[in-house]
Amino acid sequence: MSFVGKILVVVQVILSVCFMGFAGAVYTAQNNWRAESKKLEGNLKNIQTSMAELESEYSNYKTETTQKVNDALSEAQKAKAANKLLEQQSKSYQNQLETVRAERDTSVAQAETTGEEAKFRRQESGRQRVVNKTLHNTVNDLRAKIKNLEDTIFTQSIREKNLVAKQNKLLNELKYLNKIVANLGVDPKDPAIAGMQSPPPAVEGLILNTKKDKRNGTKFVEVSLGSDDGLSKGHQLFVYRFGTKANGNRPKYLGKIELVYVDPDKAVGTVIDAAKNGVIEKGDHVNSKL
């Protein structure tokens, strides 16, 4: 084979390859265009469906809007008729107002003729109201005072009855006791009998303060107990102090006091028995029983 023939064979092969590639490209492009066409057709159908839905909605909206417009026109007609009726009523009221004004002017003229007399009567009535109010307030104050006095009298009468009953009871008891004392042959005025009293209740308190009289050496102590605790003048209390751990916390006896002055919440006593090895101080304890 000649050289030219070889070249032609090569060219033919190259052209065949090119045509095959071109054919493949055309086939691929055809498939792509077909797919794109189907996609566009689907989009078109969707758009057409949306258009149909929008046309349906627009038709419904148009119908509803038309109905609303018709209703609004009907309401406007009714409002126009009502406005016309109101205008007629306004004219009627205006005529009535003119009539009332005329009657008012007539009444004012009549009132002016009797104005001075009415003014005098008003002034007199005002003065009388002031007097009546003052009298009314005075009567109310007197009634309140009378009510308070009646309540006080009633309360005092009940208290008086109770006191009289209590006094009668005490007098009867005193007579009975005097009879018993007389039968026993004891003189009630005997100092030993007069000083007798019931023993103090079981109480416990503290020494609040101590003070010594420089003139006679009597030592006074103030305790945290009083008549509210059942104590009275003449009662005797014992004074002691708590011990330490060294002696087993045993209390230490410091002496005995006798109350000479009693308040509801505290009392004052004098030392009648002092321990030789202890001094009563603030903070010590007092007890009615050892």
mmCIF file of C-alpha atoms in Angstrom:
data_model
loop_
_atom_site.group_PDB
_atom_site.id
_atom_site.type_symbol
_atom_site.label_atom_id
_atom_site.label_comp_id
_atom_site.label_asym_id
_atom_site.label_seq_id
_atom_site.Cartn_x
_atom_site.Cartn_y
_atom_site.Cartn_z
ATOM 1 C CA MET A 1 0.000 0.000 0.000
ATOM 2 C CA SER A 2 1.254 3.412 -0.862
ATOM 3 C CA PHE A 3 1.843 6.237 1.639
ATOM 4 C CA VAL A 4 -1.182 8.167 0.446
ATOM 5 C CA GLY A 5 -3.370 5.148 1.003
ATOM 6 C CA LYS A 6 -2.085 4.844 4.553
ATOM 7 C CA ILE A 7 -2.857 8.506 5.173
ATOM 8 C CA LEU A 8 -6.373 8.087 3.836
ATOM 9 C CA VAL A 9 -6.932 5.044 6.044
ATOM 10 C CA VAL A 10 -5.772 7.031 9.115
ATOM 11 C CA VAL A 11 -7.953 9.994 8.169
ATOM 12 C CA GLN A 12 -10.888 7.630 7.692
ATOM 13 C CA VAL A 13 -10.334 6.119 11.123
ATOM 14 C CA ILE A 14 -10.060 9.582 12.714
ATOM 15 C CA LEU A 15 -13.224 10.756 10.989
ATOM 16 C CA SER A 16 -15.030 7.592 12.123
ATOM 17 C CA VAL A 17 -14.034 8.264 15.708
ATOM 18 C CA CYS A 18 -15.147 11.894 15.376
ATOM 19 C CA PHE A 19 -18.491 10.881 13.901
ATOM 20 C CA MET A 20 -18.971 8.357 16.685
ATOM 21 C CA GLY A 21 -18.250 11.043 19.314
ATOM 22 C CA PHE A 22 -20.573 13.469 17.547
ATOM 23 C CA ALA A 23 -23.291 10.807 17.401
ATOM 24 C CA GLY A 24 -22.823 10.119 21.168
ATOM 25 C CA ALA A 25 -22.990 13.816 21.937
ATOM 26 C CA VAL A 26 -26.145 14.189 19.833
ATOM 27 C CA TYR A 27 -27.705 11.186 21.626
ATOM 28 C CA THR A 28 -26.806 12.581 25.051
ATOM 29 C CA ALA A 29 -28.108 16.043 24.133
ATOM 30 C CA GLN A 30 -31.313 14.452 22.864
ATOM 31 C CA ASN A 31 -31.814 12.581 26.137
ATOM 32 C CA ASN A 32 -31.084 15.753 28.187
ATOM 33 C CA TRP A 33 -33.482 17.809 26.129
ATOM 34 C CA ARG A 34 -36.122 15.102 26.459
ATOM 35 C CA ALA A 35 -35.737 15.052 30.259
ATOM 36 C CA GLU A 36 -35.761 18.830 30.419
ATOM 37 C CA SER A 37 -38.846 18.846 28.195
ATOM 38 C CA LYS A 38 -40.643 16.413 30.490
ATOM 39 C CA LYS A 39 -39.641 18.521 33.496
ATOM 40 C CA LEU A 40 -40.916 21.683 31.812
ATOM 41 C CA GLU A 41 -44.132 19.905 30.903
ATOM 42 C CA GLY A 42 -44.568 18.901 34.575
ATOM 43 C CA ASN A 43 -43.884 22.481 35.707
ATOM 44 C CA LEU A 44 -46.337 23.710 33.090
ATOM 45 C CA LYS A 45 -49.002 21.352 34.384
ATOM 46 C CA ASN A 46 -48.330 22.525 37.946
ATOM 47 C CA ILE A 47 -48.537 26.146 36.837
ATOM 48 C CA GLN A 48 -51.767 25.426 34.994
ATOM 49 C CA THR A 49 -53.159 23.715 38.097
ATOM 50 C CA SER A 50 -52.103 26.701 40.245
ATOM 51 C CA MET A 51 -53.649 29.051 37.704
ATOM 52 C CA ALA A 52 -56.899 27.075 37.853
ATOM 53 C CA GLU A 53 -56.867 27.240 41.655
ATOM 54 C CA LEU A 54 -56.105 30.967 41.586
ATOM 55 C CA GLU A 55 -58.884 31.526 39.042
ATOM 56 C CA SER A 56 -61.259 29.586 41.335
ATOM 57 C CA GLU A 57 -60.154 31.585 44.380
ATOM 58 C CA TYR A 58 -60.427 34.817 42.396
ATOM 59 C CA SER A 59 -63.914 33.841 41.299
ATOM 60 C CA ASN A 60 -64.921 33.092 44.910
ATOM 61 C CA TYR A 61 -63.285 36.308 46.110
ATOM 62 C CA LYS A 62 -65.035 38.248 43.341
ATOM 63 C CA THR A 63 -68.361 36.711 44.340
ATOM 64 C CA GLU A 64 -67.794 37.447 48.036
ATOM 65 C CA THR A 65 -66.586 40.974 47.294
ATOM 66 C CA THR A 66 -69.576 41.615 45.071
ATOM 67 C CA GLN A 67 -71.860 40.356 47.852
ATOM 68 C CA LYS A 68 -70.091 42.582 50.383
ATOM 69 C CA VAL A 69 -70.355 45.577 48.067
ATOM 70 C CA ASN A 70 -74.044 44.887 47.607
ATOM 71 C CA ASP A 71 -74.490 44.551 51.369
ATOM 72 C CA ALA A 72 -72.562 47.785 51.902
ATOM 73 C CA LEU A 73 -74.739 49.566 49.363
ATOM 74 C CA SER A 74 -77.818 48.226 51.119
ATOM 75 C CA GLU A 75 -76.458 49.406 54.484
ATOM 76 C CA ALA A 76 -75.654 52.781 52.944
ATOM 77 C CA GLN A 77 -79.234 53.063 51.722
ATOM 78 C CA LYS A 78 -80.511 52.180 55.166
ATOM 79 C CA ALA A 79 -78.124 54.682 56.769
ATOM 80 C CA LYS A 80 -79.228 57.347 54.326
ATOM 81 C CA ALA A 81 -82.848 56.686 55.213
ATOM 82 C CA ALA A 82 -82.014 56.723 58.921
ATOM 83 C CA ASN A 83 -80.080 59.995 58.481
ATOM 84 C CA LYS A 84 -83.057 61.517 56.769
ATOM 85 C CA LEU A 85 -85.283 60.407 59.637
ATOM 86 C CA LEU A 86 -82.805 61.868 62.140
ATOM 87 C CA GLU A 87 -82.824 65.169 60.258
ATOM 88 C CA GLN A 88 -86.595 65.247 60.501
ATOM 89 C CA GLN A 89 -86.415 64.447 64.232
ATOM 90 C CA SER A 90 -83.756 67.156 64.660
ATOM 91 C CA LYS A 91 -86.039 69.702 63.060
ATOM 92 C CA SER A 92 -88.851 68.571 65.369
ATOM 93 C CA TYR A 93 -86.553 68.834 68.406
ATOM 94 C CA GLN A 94 -85.415 72.268 67.240
ATOM 95 C CA ASN A 95 -89.018 73.423 67.149
ATOM 96 C CA GLN A 96 -89.597 71.966 70.599
ATOM 97 C CA LEU A 97 -86.429 73.721 71.822
ATOM 98 C CA GLU A 98 -87.683 77.023 70.560
ATOM 99 C CA THR A 99 -90.979 76.435 72.371
ATOM 100 C CA VAL A 100 -89.136 75.520 75.592
ATOM 101 C CA ARG A 101 -86.943 78.611 75.279
ATOM 102 C CA ALA A 102 -90.029 80.774 74.955
ATOM 103 C CA GLU A 103 -91.552 79.132 78.011
ATOM 104 C CA ARG A 104 -88.249 79.565 79.856
ATOM 105 C CA ASP A 105 -88.141 83.265 79.064
ATOM 106 C CA THR A 106 -91.671 83.552 80.396
ATOM 107 C CA SER A 107 -90.726 81.646 83.557
ATOM 108 C CA VAL A 108 -87.614 83.803 84.018
ATOM 109 C CA ALA A 109 -89.701 86.912 83.753
ATOM 110 C CA GLN A 110 -92.115 85.553 86.341
ATOM 111 C CA ALA A 111 -89.244 84.487 88.588
ATOM 112 C CA GLU A 112 -87.650 87.917 88.446
ATOM 113 C CA THR A 113 -90.853 89.461 89.784
ATOM 114 C CA THR A 114 -90.640 87.276 92.910
ATOM 115 C CA GLY A 115 -86.827 87.096 93.171
ATOM 116 C CA GLU A 116 -86.410 89.257 96.230
ATOM 117 C CA GLU A 117 -89.018 87.352 98.174
ATOM 118 C CA ALA A 118 -87.463 84.020 97.205
ATOM 119 C CA LYS A 119 -83.981 85.311 98.134
ATOM 120 C CA PHE A 120 -85.207 86.367 101.558
ATOM 121 C CA ARG A 121 -86.866 82.992 102.069
ATOM 122 C CA ARG A 122 -83.686 81.186 101.050
ATOM 123 C CA GLN A 123 -81.622 83.229 103.485
ATOM 124 C CA GLU A 124 -84.113 82.574 106.260
ATOM 125 C CA SER A 125 -84.180 78.894 105.395
ATOM 126 C CA GLY A 126 -80.365 78.756 105.430
ATOM 127 C CA ARG A 127 -80.216 80.362 108.860
ATOM 128 C CA GLN A 128 -82.882 77.994 110.126
ATOM 129 C CA ARG A 129 -80.976 74.977 108.725
ATOM 130 C CA VAL A 130 -77.854 76.104 110.586
ATOM 131 C CA VAL A 131 -79.835 76.424 113.807
ATOM 132 C CA ASN A 132 -81.516 73.065 113.248
ATOM 133 C CA LYS A 133 -78.171 71.381 112.511
ATOM 134 C CA THR A 134 -76.654 72.857 115.684
ATOM 135 C CA LEU A 135 -79.612 71.702 117.744
ATOM 136 C CA HIS A 136 -79.496 68.277 116.100
ATOM 137 C CA ASN A 137 -75.780 67.903 116.860
ATOM 138 C CA THR A 138 -76.374 69.030 120.446
ATOM 139 C CA VAL A 139 -79.183 66.506 120.848
ATOM 140 C CA ASN A 140 -76.989 63.729 119.410
ATOM 141 C CA ASP A 141 -74.129 64.659 121.762
ATOM 142 C CA LEU A 142 -76.497 64.682 124.736
ATOM 143 C CA ARG A 143 -77.966 61.336 123.703
ATOM 144 C CA ALA A 144 -74.461 59.858 123.403
ATOM 145 C CA LYS A 145 -73.499 61.225 126.824
ATOM 146 C CA ILE A 146 -76.717 59.889 128.325
ATOM 147 C CA LYS A 147 -76.069 56.486 126.733
ATOM 148 C CA ASN A 148 -72.515 56.453 128.113
ATOM 149 C CA LEU A 149 -73.744 57.495 131.539
ATOM 150 C CA GLU A 150 -76.437 54.816 131.466
ATOM 151 C CA ASP A 151 -73.841 52.210 130.493
ATOM 152 C CA THR A 152 -71.549 53.460 133.258
ATOM 153 C CA ILE A 153 -74.376 53.411 135.795
ATOM 154 C CA PHE A 154 -75.365 49.912 134.725
ATOM 155 C CA THR A 155 -71.771 48.688 134.946
ATOM 156 C CA GLN A 156 -71.246 50.359 138.317
ATOM 157 C CA SER A 157 -74.529 48.945 139.613
ATOM 158 C CA ILE A 158 -73.453 45.423 138.610
ATOM 159 C CA ARG A 159 -70.038 46.000 140.179
ATOM 160 C CA GLU A 160 -71.694 47.384 143.289
ATOM 161 C CA LYS A 161 -73.958 44.351 143.551
ATOM 162 C CA ASN A 162 -70.979 42.040 143.147
ATOM 163 C CA LEU A 163 -68.975 43.953 145.734
ATOM 164 C CA VAL A 164 -71.896 44.000 148.168
ATOM 165 C CA ALA A 165 -72.398 40.277 147.668
ATOM 166 C CA LYS A 166 -68.677 39.670 148.139
ATOM 167 C CA GLN A 167 -68.594 41.927 151.220
ATOM 168 C CA ASN A 168 -71.588 40.144 152.721
ATOM 169 C CA LYS A 169 -69.927 36.810 152.050
ATOM 170 C CA LEU A 170 -66.685 37.977 153.647
ATOM 171 C CA LEU A 171 -68.548 39.440 156.623
ATOM 172 C CA ASN A 172 -70.384 36.178 157.131
ATOM 173 C CA GLU A 173 -67.118 34.269 156.867
ATOM 174 C CA LEU A 174 -65.471 36.725 159.278
ATOM 175 C CA LYS A 175 -68.338 36.316 161.761
ATOM 176 C CA TYR A 176 -68.058 32.561 161.465
ATOM 177 C CA LEU A 177 -64.285 32.653 161.943
ATOM 178 C CA ASN A 178 -64.615 35.039 164.888
ATOM 179 C CA LYS A 179 -67.068 32.631 166.474
ATOM 180 C CA ILE A 180 -64.620 29.772 165.961
ATOM 181 C CA VAL A 181 -61.730 31.846 167.351
ATOM 182 C CA ALA A 182 -63.882 32.932 170.295
ATOM 183 C CA ASN A 183 -64.871 29.342 171.002
ATOM 184 C CA LEU A 184 -61.192 28.370 170.920
ATOM 185 C CA GLY A 185 -60.387 31.107 173.439
ATOM 186 C CA VAL A 186 -57.936 32.911 171.106
ATOM 187 C CA ASP A 187 -57.703 36.701 170.861
ATOM 188 C CA PRO A 188 -57.685 37.763 167.136
ATOM 189 C CA LYS A 189 -55.726 40.922 168.053
ATOM 190 C CA ASP A 190 -52.844 38.889 169.469
ATOM 191 C CA PRO A 191 -49.626 39.928 167.527
ATOM 192 C CA ALA A 192 -48.635 36.299 167.158
ATOM 193 C CA ILE A 193 -51.953 35.525 165.501
ATOM 194 C CA ALA A 194 -51.922 38.673 163.328
ATOM 195 C CA GLY A 195 -48.509 37.720 161.900
ATOM 196 C CA MET A 196 -49.574 34.259 160.854
ATOM 197 C CA GLN A 197 -49.934 33.709 157.129
ATOM 198 C CA SER A 198 -49.895 30.893 154.621
ATOM 199 C CA PRO A 199 -46.459 29.561 153.581
ATOM 200 C CA PRO A 200 -45.006 30.806 150.303
ATOM 201 C CA PRO A 201 -45.617 28.711 147.169
ATOM 202 C CA ALA A 202 -42.834 26.710 145.547
ATOM 203 C CA VAL A 203 -40.983 29.375 143.549
ATOM 204 C CA GLU A 204 -37.442 29.966 142.335
ATOM 205 C CA GLY A 205 -35.808 33.190 141.158
ATOM 206 C CA LEU A 206 -32.679 35.308 141.112
ATOM 207 C CA ILE A 207 -31.110 38.094 143.147
ATOM 208 C CA LEU A 208 -31.394 41.241 141.002
ATOM 209 C CA ASN A 209 -29.556 43.664 143.258
ATOM 210 C CA THR A 210 -28.128 44.053 146.782
ATOM 211 C CA LYS A 211 -27.772 47.121 148.985
ATOM 212 C CA LYS A 212 -26.655 47.670 152.599
ATOM 213 C CA ASP A 213 -28.116 50.333 154.855
ATOM 214 C CA LYS A 214 -25.109 52.208 156.317
ATOM 215 C CA ARG A 215 -27.074 53.468 159.313
ATOM 216 C CA ASN A 216 -28.176 50.155 160.823
ATOM 217 C CA GLY A 217 -26.204 47.670 158.729
ATOM 218 C CA THR A 218 -29.340 45.956 157.369
ATOM 219 C CA LYS A 219 -28.745 44.352 154.007
ATOM 220 C CA PHE A 220 -31.546 44.577 151.426
ATOM 221 C CA VAL A 221 -31.813 42.318 148.356
ATOM 222 C CA GLU A 222 -34.067 42.634 145.325
ATOM 223 C CA VAL A 223 -35.434 39.385 143.830
ATOM 224 C CA SER A 224 -37.087 38.571 140.496
ATOM 225 C CA LEU A 225 -40.289 37.246 142.129
ATOM 226 C CA GLY A 226 -43.420 39.108 143.179
ATOM 227 C CA SER A 227 -47.099 38.939 143.970
ATOM 228 C CA ASP A 228 -47.812 37.459 140.531
ATOM 229 C CA ASP A 229 -45.797 34.433 141.714
ATOM 230 C CA GLY A 230 -47.901 34.092 144.881
ATOM 231 C CA LEU A 231 -45.538 35.910 147.273
ATOM 232 C CA SER A 232 -46.546 38.492 149.872
ATOM 233 C CA LYS A 233 -44.971 40.590 152.608
ATOM 234 C CA GLY A 234 -43.502 38.446 155.382
ATOM 235 C CA HIS A 235 -42.704 35.408 153.249
ATOM 236 C CA GLN A 236 -39.206 34.015 153.691
ATOM 237 C CA LEU A 237 -36.903 32.738 150.922
ATOM 238 C CA PHE A 238 -33.618 30.818 150.996
ATOM 239 C CA VAL A 239 -30.555 32.091 149.110
ATOM 240 C CA TYR A 240 -27.998 29.744 147.547
ATOM 241 C CA ARG A 241 -25.350 29.665 144.854
ATOM 242 C CA PHE A 242 -24.604 26.866 142.414
ATOM 243 C CA GLY A 243 -21.260 25.189 142.970
ATOM 244 C CA THR A 244 -18.455 24.416 140.533
ATOM 245 C CA LYS A 245 -17.264 21.198 138.977
ATOM 246 C CA ALA A 246 -14.669 20.899 141.721
ATOM 247 C CA ASN A 247 -17.326 20.336 144.397
ATOM 248 C CA GLY A 248 -19.697 18.429 142.130
ATOM 249 C CA ASN A 249 -21.954 21.408 141.299
ATOM 250 C CA ARG A 250 -23.509 21.284 144.754
ATOM 251 C CA PRO A 251 -25.414 24.439 145.731
ATOM 252 C CA LYS A 252 -23.977 26.546 148.546
ATOM 253 C CA TYR A 253 -26.319 27.936 151.195
ATOM 254 C CA LEU A 254 -25.865 31.710 151.648
ATOM 255 C CA GLY A 255 -28.691 32.689 154.005
ATOM 256 C CA LYS A 256 -32.369 33.518 154.344
ATOM 257 C CA ILE A 257 -34.339 36.688 153.563
ATOM 258 C CA GLU A 258 -37.763 38.007 154.584
ATOM 259 C CA LEU A 259 -39.808 40.056 152.128
ATOM 260 C CA VAL A 260 -40.651 43.585 153.265
ATOM 261 C CA TYR A 261 -41.950 45.011 149.981
ATOM 262 C CA VAL A 262 -43.706 43.126 147.144
ATOM 263 C CA ASP A 263 -44.542 44.263 143.597
ATOM 264 C CA PRO A 264 -46.287 42.156 140.944
ATOM 265 C CA ASP A 265 -43.008 41.118 139.282
ATOM 266 C CA LYS A 266 -40.332 41.750 141.950
ATOM 267 C CA ALA A 267 -39.850 42.137 145.689
ATOM 268 C CA VAL A 268 -37.395 43.478 148.288
ATOM 269 C CA GLY A 269 -36.329 41.569 151.359
ATOM 270 C CA THR A 270 -33.964 41.898 154.301
ATOM 271 C CA VAL A 271 -31.321 39.328 155.218
ATOM 272 C CA ILE A 272 -32.417 37.643 158.468
ATOM 273 C CA ASP A 273 -29.924 34.786 158.372
ATOM 274 C CA ALA A 274 -26.516 35.092 156.665
ATOM 275 C CA ALA A 275 -24.066 32.223 156.229
ATOM 276 C CA LYS A 276 -20.657 32.795 157.761
ATOM 277 C CA ASN A 277 -18.699 31.596 154.740
ATOM 278 C CA GLY A 278 -20.679 33.292 151.990
ATOM 279 C CA VAL A 279 -21.841 36.754 150.855
ATOM 280 C CA ILE A 280 -25.136 37.234 148.991
ATOM 281 C CA GLU A 281 -24.461 38.792 145.584
ATOM 282 C CA LYS A 282 -26.290 39.688 142.408
ATOM 283 C CA GLY A 283 -27.073 36.579 140.332
ATOM 284 C CA ASP A 284 -27.492 34.206 143.292
ATOM 285 C CA HIS A 285 -30.598 32.014 143.405
ATOM 286 C CA VAL A 286 -33.559 32.197 145.776
ATOM 287 C CA ASN A 287 -36.012 29.415 146.566
ATOM 288 C CA SER A 288 -38.961 29.007 148.892
ATOM 289 C CA LYS A 289 -37.821 25.516 149.844
ATOM 290 C CA LEU A 290 -34.370 24.044 150.317
#
